[in-house]
Coordinates of C-alpha atoms and ligand atoms in Angstrom, one line a residue:
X1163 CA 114.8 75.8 84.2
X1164 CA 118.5 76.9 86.2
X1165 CA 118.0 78.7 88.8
X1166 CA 120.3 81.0 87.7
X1167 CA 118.4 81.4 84.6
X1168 CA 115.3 81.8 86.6
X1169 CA 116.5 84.9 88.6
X1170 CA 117.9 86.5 85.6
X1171 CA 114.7 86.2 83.0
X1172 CA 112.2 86.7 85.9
X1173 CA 110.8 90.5 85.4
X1174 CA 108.1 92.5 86.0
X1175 CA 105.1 92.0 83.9
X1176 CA 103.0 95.1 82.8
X1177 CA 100.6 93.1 80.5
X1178 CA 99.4 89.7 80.5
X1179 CA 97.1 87.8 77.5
X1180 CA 93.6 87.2 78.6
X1181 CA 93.9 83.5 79.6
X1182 CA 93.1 82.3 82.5
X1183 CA 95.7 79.8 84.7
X1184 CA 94.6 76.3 85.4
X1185 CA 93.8 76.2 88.9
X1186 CA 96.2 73.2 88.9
X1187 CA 99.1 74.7 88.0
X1188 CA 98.3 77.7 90.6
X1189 CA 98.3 74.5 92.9
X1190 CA 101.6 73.2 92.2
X1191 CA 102.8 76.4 92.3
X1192 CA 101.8 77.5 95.8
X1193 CA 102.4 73.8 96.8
X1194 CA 105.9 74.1 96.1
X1195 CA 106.5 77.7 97.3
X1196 CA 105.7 76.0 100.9
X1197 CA 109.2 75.2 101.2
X1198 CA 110.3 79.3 101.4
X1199 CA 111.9 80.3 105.0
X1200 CA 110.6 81.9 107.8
X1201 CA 111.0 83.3 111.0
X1202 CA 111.3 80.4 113.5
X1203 CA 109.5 78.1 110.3
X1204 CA 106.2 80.6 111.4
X1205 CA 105.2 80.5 107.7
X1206 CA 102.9 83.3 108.6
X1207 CA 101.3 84.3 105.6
X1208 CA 98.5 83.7 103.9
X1209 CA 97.4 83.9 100.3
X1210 CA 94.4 85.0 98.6
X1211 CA 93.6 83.1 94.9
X1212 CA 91.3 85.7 93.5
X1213 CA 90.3 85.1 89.6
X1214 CA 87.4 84.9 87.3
X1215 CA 84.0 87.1 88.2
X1216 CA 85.3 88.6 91.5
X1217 CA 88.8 89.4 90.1
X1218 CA 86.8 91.3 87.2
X1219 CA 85.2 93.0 90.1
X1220 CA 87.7 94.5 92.5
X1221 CA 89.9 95.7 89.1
X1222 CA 86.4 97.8 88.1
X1223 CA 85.8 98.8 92.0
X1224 CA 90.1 99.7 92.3
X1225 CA 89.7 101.8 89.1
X1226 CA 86.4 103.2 90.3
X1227 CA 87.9 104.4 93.8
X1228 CA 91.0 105.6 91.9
X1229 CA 89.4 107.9 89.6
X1230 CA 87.3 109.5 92.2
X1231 CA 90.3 110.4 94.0
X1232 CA 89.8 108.2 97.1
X1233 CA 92.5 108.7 99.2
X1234 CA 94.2 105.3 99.3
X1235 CA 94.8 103.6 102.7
X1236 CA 97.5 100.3 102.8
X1237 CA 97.5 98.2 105.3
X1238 CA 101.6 98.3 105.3
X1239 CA 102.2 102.6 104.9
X1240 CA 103.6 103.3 101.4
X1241 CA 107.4 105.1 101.9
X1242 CA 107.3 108.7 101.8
X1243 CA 110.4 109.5 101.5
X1244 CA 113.9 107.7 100.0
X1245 CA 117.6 108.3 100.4
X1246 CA 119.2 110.1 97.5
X1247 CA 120.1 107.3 95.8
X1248 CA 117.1 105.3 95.8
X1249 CA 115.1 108.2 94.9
X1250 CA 117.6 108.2 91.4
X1251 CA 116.5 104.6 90.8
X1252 CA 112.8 105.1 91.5
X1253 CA 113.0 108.4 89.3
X1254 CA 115.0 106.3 86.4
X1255 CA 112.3 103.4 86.4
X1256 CA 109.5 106.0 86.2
X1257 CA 111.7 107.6 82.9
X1258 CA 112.3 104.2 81.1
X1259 CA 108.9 103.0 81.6
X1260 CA 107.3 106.4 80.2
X1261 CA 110.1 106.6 77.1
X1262 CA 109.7 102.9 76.6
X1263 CA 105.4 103.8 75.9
X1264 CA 106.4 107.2 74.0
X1265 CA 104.8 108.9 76.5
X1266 CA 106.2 112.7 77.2
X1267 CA 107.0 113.7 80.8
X1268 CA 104.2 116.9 80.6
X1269 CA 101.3 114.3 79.0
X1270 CA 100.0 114.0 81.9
X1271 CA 96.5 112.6 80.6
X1272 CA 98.7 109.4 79.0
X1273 CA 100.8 109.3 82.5
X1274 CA 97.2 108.8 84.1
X1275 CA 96.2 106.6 81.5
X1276 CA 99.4 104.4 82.6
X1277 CA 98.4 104.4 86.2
X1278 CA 95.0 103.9 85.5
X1279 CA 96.2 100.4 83.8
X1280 CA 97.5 99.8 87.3
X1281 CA 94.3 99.9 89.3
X1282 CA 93.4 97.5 86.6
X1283 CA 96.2 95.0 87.3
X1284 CA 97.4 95.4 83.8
X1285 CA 94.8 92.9 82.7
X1286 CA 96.1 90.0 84.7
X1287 CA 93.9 87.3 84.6
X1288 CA 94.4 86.3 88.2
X1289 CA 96.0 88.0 91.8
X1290 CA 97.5 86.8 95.0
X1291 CA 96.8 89.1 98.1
X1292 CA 99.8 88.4 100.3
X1293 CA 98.4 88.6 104.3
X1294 CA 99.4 88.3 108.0
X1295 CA 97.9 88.3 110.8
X1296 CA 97.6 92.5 112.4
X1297 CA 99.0 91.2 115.4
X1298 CA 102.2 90.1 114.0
X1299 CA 105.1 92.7 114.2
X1300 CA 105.5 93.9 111.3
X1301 CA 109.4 93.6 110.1
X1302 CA 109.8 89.8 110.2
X1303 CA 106.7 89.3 109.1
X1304 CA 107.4 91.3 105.5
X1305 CA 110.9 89.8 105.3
X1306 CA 108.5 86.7 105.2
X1307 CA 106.0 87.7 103.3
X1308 CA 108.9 88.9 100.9
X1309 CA 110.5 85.4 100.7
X1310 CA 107.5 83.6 99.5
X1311 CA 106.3 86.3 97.0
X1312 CA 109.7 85.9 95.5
X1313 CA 109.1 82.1 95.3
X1314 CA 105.9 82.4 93.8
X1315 CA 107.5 84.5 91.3
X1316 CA 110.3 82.4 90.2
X1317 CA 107.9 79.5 90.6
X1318 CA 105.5 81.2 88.3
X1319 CA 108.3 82.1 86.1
X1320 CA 109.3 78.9 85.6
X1321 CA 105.8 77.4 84.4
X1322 CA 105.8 80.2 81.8
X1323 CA 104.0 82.7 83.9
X1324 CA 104.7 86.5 84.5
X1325 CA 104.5 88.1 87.5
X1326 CA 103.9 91.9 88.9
X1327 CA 104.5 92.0 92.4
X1328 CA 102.3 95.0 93.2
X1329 CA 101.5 97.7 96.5
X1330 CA 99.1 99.4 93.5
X1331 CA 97.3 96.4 94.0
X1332 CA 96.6 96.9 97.6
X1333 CA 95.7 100.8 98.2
X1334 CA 91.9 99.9 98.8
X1335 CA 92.5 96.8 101.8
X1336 CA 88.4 97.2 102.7
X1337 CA 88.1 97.2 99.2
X1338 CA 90.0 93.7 99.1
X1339 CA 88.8 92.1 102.5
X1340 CA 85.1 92.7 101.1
X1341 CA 85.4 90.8 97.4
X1342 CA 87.9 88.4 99.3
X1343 CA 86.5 87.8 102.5
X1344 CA 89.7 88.6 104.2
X1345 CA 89.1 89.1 108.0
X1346 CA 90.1 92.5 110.1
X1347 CA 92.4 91.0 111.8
X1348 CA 95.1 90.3 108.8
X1349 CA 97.1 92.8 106.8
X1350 CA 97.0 92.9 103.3
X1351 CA 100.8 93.1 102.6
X1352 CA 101.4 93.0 99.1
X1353 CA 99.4 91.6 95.7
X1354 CA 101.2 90.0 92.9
X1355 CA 99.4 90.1 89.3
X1356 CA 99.8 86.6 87.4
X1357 CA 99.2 85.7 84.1
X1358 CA 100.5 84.6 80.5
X1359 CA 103.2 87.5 79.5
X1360 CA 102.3 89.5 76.2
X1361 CA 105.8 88.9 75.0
X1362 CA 104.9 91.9 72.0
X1363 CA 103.8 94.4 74.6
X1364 CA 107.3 96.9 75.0
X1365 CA 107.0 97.1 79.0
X1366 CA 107.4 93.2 79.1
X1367 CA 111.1 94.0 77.0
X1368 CA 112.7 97.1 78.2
X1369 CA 116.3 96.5 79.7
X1370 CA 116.2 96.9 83.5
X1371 CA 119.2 98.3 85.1
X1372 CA 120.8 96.9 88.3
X1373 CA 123.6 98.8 90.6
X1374 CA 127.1 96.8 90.0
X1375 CA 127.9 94.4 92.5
X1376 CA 130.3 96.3 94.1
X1377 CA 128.1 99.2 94.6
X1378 CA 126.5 97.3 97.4
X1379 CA 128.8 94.5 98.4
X1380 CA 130.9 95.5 101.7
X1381 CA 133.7 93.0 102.1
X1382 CA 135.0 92.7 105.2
X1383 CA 137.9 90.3 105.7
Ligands
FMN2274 C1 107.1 95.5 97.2 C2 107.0 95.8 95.7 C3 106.0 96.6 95.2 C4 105.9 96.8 93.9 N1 104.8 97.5 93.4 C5 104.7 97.7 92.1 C6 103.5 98.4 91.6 O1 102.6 98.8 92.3 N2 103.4 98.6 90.2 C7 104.4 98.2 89.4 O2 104.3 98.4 88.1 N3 105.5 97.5 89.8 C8 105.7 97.3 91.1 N4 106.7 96.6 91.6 C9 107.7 96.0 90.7 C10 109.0 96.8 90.7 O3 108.9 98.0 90.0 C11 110.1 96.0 90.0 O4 110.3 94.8 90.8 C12 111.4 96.7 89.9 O5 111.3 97.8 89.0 C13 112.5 95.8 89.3 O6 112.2 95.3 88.0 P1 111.9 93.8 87.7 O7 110.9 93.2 88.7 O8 111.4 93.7 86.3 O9 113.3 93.1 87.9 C14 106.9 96.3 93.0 C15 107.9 95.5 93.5 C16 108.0 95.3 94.8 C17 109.1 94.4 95.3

């Protein structure tokens, strides 16, 4: 596939067909995604492969803590606040995505139902738990963390896979280091959900919008 194609069809996937990825391909994938940058070639992250039984059993646990209104506790604090315009974007994603299910702003019990999905890594048959090590300062080590996720992605993308990079996937970390066996000492950055797309589902379609180029481009010559 271009590259250029590659970036362009890459998208958030919000549902993915029950079939699992050969392990090989998940190989190849994470093989080649060796080659993103990083600070000083640190490659500091690490990934966590979880599928099959224990993946089946941190999606019931997340959905379990969610419901009973455990408070949830990232490693990497979620932003509380955004700048105006960001906050129009976030608000303008949460609109499309709740038109593009039919679901009314004041149904609150289908908005839960939605989020509820979330904890259960809209049926992904397979998650990468992004990690560093707690002793690492944080903002180089996310740029990183955000350069190989993105590989992965277009990576994945390029096999025929979908891809939801996801902080719902991480709100529970002990949650994560206990089915994963992931030590104290490293942060649970990010998760990304993997799987076949279900091209028919409407959340895989919708058209995303993008700021114009010269909304963020500053040219200074
Ligand atoms: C750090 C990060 C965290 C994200 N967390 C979630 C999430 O928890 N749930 C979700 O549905 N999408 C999540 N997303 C996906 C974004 O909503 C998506 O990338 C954005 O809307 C742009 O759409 P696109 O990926 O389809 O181009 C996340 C993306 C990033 C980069």
């Amino acid at each position: 596939m271009e590259l250029r194609e590659a970036i362009k069809g890459r998208r958030s996937i919000r549902k993915f067909k029950s079939t699992e990825i050969p392990r090989s391909l998940l190989e190849e994938i994470l093989a080649e995604a060796r080659w993103s940058p990083s600070w000083g070639n640190t490659q500091p992250w690490e990934l966590y492969v979880i599928t099959g039984p224990p993946l089946g059993e941190l999606k019931r646990l997340n959905k379990e803590k969610s419901l009973s209104g455990e408070l949830p506790a990232p490693d990497v604090p979620m932003p509380e606040k955004w700048p105006e315009a960001m906050k129009g974007r976030y608000g303008e994603l949460g609109r499309i995505v709740l038109d593009t299910l039919g679901i009314p702003r004041e149904d609150k019990e289908a908005r839960n139902r939605y989020y509820l999905g979330m904890t259960g890594l809209f049926d992904a048959p397979c998650l990468l738990l992004a990690c560093v090590p707690r002793d690492l300062r944080m903002e180089y080590a996310m740029l990183d963390i955000g350069l190989i996720v993105q590989t992965v992605c277009l990576l994945a993308h390029d096999r025929g896979l979908g891809s939801c990079i996801m902080a719902a996937a991480v709100l529970y970390p002990d949650l994560l280091r206990s089915i994963a066996g992931i030590p104290d000492d490293r942060r649970v950055v990010v998760g990304v959900a993997l799987g076949y797309p279900d091209d028919a589902y409407p959340l895989n379609n919708f058209a995303r919008p993008r700021a114009k180029m010269e909304d963020f481009a500053r040219w200074v010559d």
